[in-house]
Short mmCIF file of C-alpha atoms in Angstrom, two decimals:
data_model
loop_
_atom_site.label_atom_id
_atom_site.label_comp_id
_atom_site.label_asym_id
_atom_site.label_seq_id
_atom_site.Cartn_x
_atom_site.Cartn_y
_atom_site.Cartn_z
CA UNK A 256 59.99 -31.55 -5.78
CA UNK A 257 58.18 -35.28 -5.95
CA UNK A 258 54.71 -34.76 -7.10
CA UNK A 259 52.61 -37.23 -5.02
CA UNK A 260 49.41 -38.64 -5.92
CA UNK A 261 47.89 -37.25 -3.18
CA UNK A 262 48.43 -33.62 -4.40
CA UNK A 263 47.36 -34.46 -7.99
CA UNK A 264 44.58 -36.35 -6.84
CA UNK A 265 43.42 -32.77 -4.40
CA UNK A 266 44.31 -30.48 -7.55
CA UNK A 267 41.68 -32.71 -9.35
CA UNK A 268 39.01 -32.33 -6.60
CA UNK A 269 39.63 -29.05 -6.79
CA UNK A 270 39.59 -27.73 -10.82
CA UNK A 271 38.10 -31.12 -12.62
CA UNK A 272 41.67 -30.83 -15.03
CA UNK A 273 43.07 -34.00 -16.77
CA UNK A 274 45.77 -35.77 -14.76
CA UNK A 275 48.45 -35.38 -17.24
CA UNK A 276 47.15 -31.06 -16.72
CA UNK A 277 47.70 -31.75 -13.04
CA UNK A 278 50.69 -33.30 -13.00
CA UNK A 279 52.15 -30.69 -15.07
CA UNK A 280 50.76 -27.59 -13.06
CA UNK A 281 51.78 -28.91 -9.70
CA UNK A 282 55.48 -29.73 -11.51
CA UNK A 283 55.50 -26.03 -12.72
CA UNK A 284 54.54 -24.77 -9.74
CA UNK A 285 56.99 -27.01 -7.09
CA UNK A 286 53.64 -28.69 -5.73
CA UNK A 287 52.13 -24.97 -4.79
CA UNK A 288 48.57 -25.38 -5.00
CA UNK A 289 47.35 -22.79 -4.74
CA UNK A 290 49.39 -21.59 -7.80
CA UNK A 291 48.66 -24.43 -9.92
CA UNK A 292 44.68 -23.66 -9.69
CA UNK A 293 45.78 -20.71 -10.75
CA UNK A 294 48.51 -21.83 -13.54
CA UNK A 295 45.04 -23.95 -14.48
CA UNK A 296 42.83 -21.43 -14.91
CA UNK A 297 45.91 -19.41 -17.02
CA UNK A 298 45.67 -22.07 -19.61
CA UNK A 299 42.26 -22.26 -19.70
CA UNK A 300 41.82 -25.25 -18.52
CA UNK A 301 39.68 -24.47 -15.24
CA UNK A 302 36.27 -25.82 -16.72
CA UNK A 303 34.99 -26.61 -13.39
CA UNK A 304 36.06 -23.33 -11.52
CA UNK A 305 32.31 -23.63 -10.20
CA UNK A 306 33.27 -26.56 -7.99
CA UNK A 307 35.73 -24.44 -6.07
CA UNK A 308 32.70 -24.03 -3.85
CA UNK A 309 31.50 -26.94 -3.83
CA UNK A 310 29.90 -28.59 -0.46
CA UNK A 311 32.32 -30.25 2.22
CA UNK A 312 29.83 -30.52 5.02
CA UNK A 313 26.64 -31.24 5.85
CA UNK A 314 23.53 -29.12 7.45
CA UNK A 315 21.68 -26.04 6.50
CA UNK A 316 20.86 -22.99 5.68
CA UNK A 317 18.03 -21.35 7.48
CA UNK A 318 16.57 -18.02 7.63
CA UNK A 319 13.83 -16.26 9.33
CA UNK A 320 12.20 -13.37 8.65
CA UNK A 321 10.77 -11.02 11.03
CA UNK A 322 7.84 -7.95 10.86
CA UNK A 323 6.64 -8.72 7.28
CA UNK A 324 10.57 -7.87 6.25
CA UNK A 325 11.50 -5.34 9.02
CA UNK A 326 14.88 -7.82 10.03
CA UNK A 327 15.84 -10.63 8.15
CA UNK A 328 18.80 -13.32 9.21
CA UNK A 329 20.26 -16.33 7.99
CA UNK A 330 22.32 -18.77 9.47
CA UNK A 331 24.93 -21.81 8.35
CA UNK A 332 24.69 -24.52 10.89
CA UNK A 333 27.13 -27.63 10.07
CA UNK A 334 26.47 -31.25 11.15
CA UNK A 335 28.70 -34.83 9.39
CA UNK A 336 25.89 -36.15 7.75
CA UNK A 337 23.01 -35.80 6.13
CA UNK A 338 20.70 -38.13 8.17
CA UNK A 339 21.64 -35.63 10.92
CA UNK A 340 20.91 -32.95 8.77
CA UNK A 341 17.37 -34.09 8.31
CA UNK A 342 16.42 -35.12 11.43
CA UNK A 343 13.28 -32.72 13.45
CA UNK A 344 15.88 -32.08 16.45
CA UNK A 345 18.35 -30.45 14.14
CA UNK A 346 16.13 -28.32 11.78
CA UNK A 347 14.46 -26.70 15.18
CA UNK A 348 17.77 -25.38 16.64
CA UNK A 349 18.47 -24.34 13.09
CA UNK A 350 14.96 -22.56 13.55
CA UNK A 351 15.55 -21.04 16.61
CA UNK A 352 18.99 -20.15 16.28
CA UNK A 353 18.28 -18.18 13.36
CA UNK A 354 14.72 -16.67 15.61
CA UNK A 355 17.75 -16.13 18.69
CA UNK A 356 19.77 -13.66 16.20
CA UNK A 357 16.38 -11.94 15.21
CA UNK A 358 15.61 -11.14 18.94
CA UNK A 359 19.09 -11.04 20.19
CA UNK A 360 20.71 -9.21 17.52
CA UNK A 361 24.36 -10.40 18.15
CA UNK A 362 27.67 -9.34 16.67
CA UNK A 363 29.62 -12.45 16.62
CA UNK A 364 29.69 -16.15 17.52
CA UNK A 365 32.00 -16.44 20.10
CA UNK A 366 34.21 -14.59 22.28
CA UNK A 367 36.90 -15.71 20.34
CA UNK A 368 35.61 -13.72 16.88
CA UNK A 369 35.76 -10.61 18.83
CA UNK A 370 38.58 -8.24 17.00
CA UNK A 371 41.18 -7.22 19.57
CA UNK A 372 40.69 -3.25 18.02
CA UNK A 373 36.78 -4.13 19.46
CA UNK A 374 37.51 -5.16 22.78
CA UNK A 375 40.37 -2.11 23.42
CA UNK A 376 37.55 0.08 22.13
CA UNK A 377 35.19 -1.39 24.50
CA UNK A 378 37.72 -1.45 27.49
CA UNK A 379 38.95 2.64 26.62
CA UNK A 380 34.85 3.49 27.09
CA UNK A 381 34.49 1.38 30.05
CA UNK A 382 37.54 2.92 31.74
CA UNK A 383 36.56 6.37 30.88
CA UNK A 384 33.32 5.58 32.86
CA UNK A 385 34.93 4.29 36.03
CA UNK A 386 38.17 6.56 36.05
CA UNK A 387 36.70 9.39 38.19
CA UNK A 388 35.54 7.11 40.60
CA UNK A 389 38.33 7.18 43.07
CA UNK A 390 38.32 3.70 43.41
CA UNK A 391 41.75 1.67 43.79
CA UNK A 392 43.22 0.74 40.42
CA UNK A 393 42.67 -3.13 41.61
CA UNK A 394 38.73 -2.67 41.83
CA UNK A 395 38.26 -0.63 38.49
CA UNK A 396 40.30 -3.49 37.03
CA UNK A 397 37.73 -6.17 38.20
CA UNK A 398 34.70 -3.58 37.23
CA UNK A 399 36.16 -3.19 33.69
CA UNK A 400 36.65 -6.84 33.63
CA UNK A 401 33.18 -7.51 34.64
CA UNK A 402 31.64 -4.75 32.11
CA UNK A 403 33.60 -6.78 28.92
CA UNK A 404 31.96 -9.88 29.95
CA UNK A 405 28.73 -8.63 30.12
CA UNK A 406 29.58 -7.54 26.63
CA UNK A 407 30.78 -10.29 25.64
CA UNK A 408 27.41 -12.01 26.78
CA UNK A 409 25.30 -9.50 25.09
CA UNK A 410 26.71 -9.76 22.26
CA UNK A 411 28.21 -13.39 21.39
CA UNK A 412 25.49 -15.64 20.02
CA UNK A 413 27.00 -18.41 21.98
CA UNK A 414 26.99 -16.81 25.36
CA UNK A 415 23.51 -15.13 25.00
CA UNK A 416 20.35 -16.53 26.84
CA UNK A 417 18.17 -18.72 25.00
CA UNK A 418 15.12 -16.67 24.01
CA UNK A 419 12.58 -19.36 24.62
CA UNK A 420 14.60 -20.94 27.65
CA UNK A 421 16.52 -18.67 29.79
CA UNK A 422 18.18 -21.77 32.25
CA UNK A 423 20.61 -21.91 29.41
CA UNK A 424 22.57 -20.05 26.78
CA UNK A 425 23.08 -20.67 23.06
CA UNK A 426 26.14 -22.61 23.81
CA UNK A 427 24.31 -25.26 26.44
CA UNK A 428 21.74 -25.58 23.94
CA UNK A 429 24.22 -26.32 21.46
CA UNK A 430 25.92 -29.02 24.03
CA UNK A 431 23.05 -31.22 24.39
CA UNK A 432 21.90 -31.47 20.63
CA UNK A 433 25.25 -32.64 20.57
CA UNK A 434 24.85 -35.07 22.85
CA UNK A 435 21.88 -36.04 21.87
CA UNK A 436 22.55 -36.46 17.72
CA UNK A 437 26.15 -37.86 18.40
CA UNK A 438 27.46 -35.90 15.97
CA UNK A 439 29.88 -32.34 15.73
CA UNK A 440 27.29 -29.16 15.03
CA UNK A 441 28.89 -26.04 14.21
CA UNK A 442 27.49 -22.71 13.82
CA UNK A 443 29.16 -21.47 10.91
CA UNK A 444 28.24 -17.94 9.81
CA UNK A 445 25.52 -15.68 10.21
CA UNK A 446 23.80 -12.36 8.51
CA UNK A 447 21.50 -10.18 9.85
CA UNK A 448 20.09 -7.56 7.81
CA UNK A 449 17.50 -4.55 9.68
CA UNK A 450 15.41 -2.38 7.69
CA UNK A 451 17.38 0.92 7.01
CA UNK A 452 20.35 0.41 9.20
CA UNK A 453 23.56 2.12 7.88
CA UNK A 454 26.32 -0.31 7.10
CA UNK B 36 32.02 26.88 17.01
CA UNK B 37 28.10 27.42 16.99
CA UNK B 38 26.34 24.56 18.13
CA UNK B 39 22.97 24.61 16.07
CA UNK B 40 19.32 23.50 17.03
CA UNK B 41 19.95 20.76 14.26
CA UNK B 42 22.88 19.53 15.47
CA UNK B 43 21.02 18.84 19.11
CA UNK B 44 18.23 17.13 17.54
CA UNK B 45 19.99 14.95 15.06
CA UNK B 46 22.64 13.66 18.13
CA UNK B 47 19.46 13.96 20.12
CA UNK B 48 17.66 11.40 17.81
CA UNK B 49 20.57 9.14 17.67
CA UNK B 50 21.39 8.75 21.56
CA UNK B 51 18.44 9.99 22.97
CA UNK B 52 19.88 11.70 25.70
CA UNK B 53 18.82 15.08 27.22
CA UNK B 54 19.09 18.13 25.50
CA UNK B 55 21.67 19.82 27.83
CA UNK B 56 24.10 16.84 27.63
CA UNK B 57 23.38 16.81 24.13
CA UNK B 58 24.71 20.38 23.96
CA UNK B 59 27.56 19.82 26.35
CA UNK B 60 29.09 16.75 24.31
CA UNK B 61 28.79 18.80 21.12
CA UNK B 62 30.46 21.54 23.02
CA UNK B 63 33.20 19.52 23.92
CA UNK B 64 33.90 17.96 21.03
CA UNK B 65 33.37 20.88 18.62
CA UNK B 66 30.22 20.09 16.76
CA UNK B 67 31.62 16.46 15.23
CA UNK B 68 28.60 14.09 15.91
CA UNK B 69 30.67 10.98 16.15
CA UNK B 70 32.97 12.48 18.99
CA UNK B 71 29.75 13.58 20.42
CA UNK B 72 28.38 10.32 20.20
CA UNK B 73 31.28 8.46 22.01
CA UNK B 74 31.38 11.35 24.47
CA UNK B 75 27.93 10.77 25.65
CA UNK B 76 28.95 6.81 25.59
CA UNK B 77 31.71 7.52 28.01
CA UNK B 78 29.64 9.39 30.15
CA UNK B 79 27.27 6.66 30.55
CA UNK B 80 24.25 8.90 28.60
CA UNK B 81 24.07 6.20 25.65
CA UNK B 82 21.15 4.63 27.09
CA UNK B 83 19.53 4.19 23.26
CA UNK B 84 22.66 3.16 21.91
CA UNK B 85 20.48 0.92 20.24
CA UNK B 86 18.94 3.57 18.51
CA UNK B 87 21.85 3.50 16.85
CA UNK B 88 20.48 0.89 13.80
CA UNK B 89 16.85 1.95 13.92
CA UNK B 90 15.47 2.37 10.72
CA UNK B 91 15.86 4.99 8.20
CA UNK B 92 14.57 3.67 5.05
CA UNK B 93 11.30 1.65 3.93
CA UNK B 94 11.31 -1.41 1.96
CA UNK B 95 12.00 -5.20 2.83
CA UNK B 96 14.44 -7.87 3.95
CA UNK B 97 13.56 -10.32 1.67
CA UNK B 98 14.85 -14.60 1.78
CA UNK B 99 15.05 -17.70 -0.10
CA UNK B 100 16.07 -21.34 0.68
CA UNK B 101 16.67 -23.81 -1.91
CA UNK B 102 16.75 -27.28 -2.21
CA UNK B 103 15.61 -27.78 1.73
CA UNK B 104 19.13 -25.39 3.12
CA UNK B 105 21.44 -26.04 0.49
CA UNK B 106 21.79 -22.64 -0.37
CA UNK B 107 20.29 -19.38 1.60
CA UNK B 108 19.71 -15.66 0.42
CA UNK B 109 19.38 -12.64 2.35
CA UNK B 110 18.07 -9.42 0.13
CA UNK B 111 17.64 -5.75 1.51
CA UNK B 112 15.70 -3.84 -0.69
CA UNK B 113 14.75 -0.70 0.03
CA UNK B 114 11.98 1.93 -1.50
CA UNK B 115 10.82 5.24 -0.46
CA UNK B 116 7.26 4.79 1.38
CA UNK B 117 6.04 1.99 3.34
CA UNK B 118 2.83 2.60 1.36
CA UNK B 119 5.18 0.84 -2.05
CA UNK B 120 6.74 -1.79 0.03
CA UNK B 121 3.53 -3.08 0.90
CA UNK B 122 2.62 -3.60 -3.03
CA UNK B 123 2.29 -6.78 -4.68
CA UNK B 124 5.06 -5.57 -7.19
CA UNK B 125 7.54 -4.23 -5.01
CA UNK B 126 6.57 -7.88 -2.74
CA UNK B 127 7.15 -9.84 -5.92
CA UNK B 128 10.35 -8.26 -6.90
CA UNK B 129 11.91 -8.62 -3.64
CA UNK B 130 10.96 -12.46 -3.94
CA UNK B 131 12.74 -12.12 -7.63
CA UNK B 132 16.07 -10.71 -6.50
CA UNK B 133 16.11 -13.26 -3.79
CA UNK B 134 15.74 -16.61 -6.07
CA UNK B 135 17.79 -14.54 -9.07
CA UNK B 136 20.94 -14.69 -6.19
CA UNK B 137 20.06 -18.28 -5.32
CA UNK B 138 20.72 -19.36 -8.90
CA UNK B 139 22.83 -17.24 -10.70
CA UNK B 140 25.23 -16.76 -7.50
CA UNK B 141 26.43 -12.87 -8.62
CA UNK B 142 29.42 -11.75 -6.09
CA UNK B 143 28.58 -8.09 -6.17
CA UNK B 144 25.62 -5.79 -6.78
CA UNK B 145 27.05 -3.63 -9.82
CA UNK B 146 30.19 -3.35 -11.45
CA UNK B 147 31.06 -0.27 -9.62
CA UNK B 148 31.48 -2.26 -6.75
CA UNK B 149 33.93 -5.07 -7.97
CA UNK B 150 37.10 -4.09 -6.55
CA UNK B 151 40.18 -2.67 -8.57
CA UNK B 152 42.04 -5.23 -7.30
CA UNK B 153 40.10 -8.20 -8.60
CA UNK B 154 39.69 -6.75 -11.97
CA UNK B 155 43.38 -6.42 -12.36
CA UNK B 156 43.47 -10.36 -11.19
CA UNK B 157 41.40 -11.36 -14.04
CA UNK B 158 42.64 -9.22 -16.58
CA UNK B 159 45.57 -10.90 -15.71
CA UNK B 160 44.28 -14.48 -15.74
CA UNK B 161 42.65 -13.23 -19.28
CA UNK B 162 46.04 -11.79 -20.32
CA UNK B 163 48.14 -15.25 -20.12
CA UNK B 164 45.11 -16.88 -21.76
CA UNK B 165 45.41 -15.10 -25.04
CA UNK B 166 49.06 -13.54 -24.56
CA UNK B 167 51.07 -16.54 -26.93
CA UNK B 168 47.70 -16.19 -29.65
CA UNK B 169 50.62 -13.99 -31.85
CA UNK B 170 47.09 -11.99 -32.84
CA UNK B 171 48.25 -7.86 -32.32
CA UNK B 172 48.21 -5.76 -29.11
CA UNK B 173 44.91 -3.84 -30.04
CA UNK B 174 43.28 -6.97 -30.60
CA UNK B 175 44.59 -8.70 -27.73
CA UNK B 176 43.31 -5.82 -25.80
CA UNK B 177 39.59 -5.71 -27.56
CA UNK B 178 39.50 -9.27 -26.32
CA UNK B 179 40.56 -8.73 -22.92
CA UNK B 180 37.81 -6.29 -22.47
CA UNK B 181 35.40 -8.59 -23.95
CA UNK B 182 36.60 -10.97 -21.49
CA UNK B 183 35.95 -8.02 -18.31
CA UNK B 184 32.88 -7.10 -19.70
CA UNK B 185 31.57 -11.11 -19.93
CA UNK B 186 33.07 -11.43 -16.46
CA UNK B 187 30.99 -8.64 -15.42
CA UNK B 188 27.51 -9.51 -16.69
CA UNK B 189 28.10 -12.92 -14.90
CA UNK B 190 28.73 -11.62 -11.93
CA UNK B 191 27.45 -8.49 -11.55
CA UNK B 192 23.25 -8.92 -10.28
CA UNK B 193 22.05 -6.23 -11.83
CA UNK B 194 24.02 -6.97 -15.30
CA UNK B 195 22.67 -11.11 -14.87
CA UNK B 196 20.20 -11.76 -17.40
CA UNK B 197 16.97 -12.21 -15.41
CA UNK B 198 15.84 -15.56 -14.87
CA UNK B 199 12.23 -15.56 -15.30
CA UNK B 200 12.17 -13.52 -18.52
CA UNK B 201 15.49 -13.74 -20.50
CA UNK B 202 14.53 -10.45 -22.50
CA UNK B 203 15.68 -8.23 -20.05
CA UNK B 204 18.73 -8.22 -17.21
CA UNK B 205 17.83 -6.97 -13.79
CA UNK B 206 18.74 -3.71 -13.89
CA UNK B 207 16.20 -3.39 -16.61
CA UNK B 208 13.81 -5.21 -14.11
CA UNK B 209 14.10 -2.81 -11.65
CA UNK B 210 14.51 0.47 -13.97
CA UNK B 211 10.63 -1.06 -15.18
CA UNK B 212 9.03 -0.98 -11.20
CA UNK B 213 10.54 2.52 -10.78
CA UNK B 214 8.55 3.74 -13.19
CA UNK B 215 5.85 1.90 -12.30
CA UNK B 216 5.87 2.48 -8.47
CA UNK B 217 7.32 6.02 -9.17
CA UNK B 218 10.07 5.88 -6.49
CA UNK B 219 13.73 5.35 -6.09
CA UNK B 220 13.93 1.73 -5.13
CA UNK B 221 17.88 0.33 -4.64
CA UNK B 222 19.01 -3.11 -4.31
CA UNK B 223 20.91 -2.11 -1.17
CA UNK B 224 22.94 -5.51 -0.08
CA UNK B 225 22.59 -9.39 -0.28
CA UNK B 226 24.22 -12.46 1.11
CA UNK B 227 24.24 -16.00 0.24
CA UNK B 228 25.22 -18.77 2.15
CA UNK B 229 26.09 -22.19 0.39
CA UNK B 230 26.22 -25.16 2.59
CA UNK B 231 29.99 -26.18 3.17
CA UNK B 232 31.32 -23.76 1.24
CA UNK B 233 34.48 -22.13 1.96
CA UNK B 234 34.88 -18.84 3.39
#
């Protein structure tokens, strides 16, 4: 195994070891690594574990809390750079994306985050609604498929209407900032905590 | 199986459907209230479904942001009475528990809820560290469960020492407004959200 300086160079990023400690981790551990942070932080040598979470990316964090503490959320939205980061037009759809999940109370970003066990669920209760219709296989088909999207717009940030525009959803919204600040915006992550709810 | 007035009323409370189909799904499914539930679902009786998260406990949702969105928290807190979550105290120590998160970043509430498998990870990692010391095994093990118990108090909130007054950890804290407020108040769930962090 050749032990670039590319890899020692990451490993370094990553723990804040010597070279020479590098060097010899990634050698031990054929250039694994993942196993030589580990192997590292074995010899003690993992001073700077607390950079393992370091930032990558730009943005914010922003929260908003709702009914003197009845819901709280907060939200992760990435830009590239910190001049985007700061700019009015980026900390207001970091405002009201976090005020949208308040209101709108989604489950996940995208269609995409939906778990497959989720949507089978969803689709087994839909069916069960339609079954005794008597209608042709073909047209409970297209009314199942209809009832996922519409849960799938419920219940996706992205797809939801903007609370304080309906001519577009989340994802539109998201579109033009784009646009407009030139730069990639992701919505990373979200929480949403309500008063009392099990979990 | 004897469908009780109880039973109606609790499914009642959580679907809010009539009392006859309330009856009839718990019929059907033999007096288990999460069949019941889904039952009513399928029938298209789940009209409240979201009833389902309503609120069962006082207290607050609590936030912080630091350094402009660098780094968010999210803090549930809950207490008996709505009458103690509007206190000063219980205010103040949600605000607490929020910045405590922000800057001591603990990973779990208590240590009965770090997971077996990531203890046995860094008794490992310990293990290796001191293994080649050539000290005995009954000291090597006294050390190791220093190690744990130092690994716990770091990241453990309620073990943290508390920022604002280093006399006392937080569990202490909040031990000290029970008795004040004179009800059960629990540190229910957190999140924190560090700009470009991994996750």
């Amino acid at each position: 195994m050749n032990i670039n300086a590319q890899m020692v160079k990451e490993l370094r990023e990553k723990t804040s070891a010597g070279m020479m400690d590098c060097k010899k981790a990634l050698k031990a551990t054929e250039g694994d690594l993942e196993k030589a942070i580990e192997y590292l932080r074995k010899k003690g040598m993992d001073a700077a574990a607390s950079k393992f979470s370091r930032q990558a990316l730009s943005g914010a964090v922003g929260s908003y809390i709702h009914l003197y503490g009845k819901i709280g959320v907060l939200v992760e939205i990435n830009c590239e750079t910190d001049f985007v980061a700061n700019t009015g037009e980026f900390k207001e759809f970091v405002k009201d994306v976090a005020m949208q999940i308040t209101a709108s109370n989604p489950k996940f970003i995208s269609r995409e985050d939906v778990p497959e066990d989720v949507i089978e669920k969803e689709k087994e209760i839909f069916y069960a609604q339609v079954e005794k219709s008597g209608k042709p296989t073909s047209v409970i088909d297209k009314i199942i498929e209809g009832k996922l999207d519409k849960y799938f717009k419920e219940n996706c940030l992205k797809e939801q209407i903007f609370i304080k525009d309906s001519s577009k959803n989340i994802n539109q919204l998201l579109l033009e900032l784009i646009a407009k600040l030139g730069e990639n915006i992701v919505i990373k992550r979200f929480s949403r905590f309500q008063l009392g709810e099990e979990i």
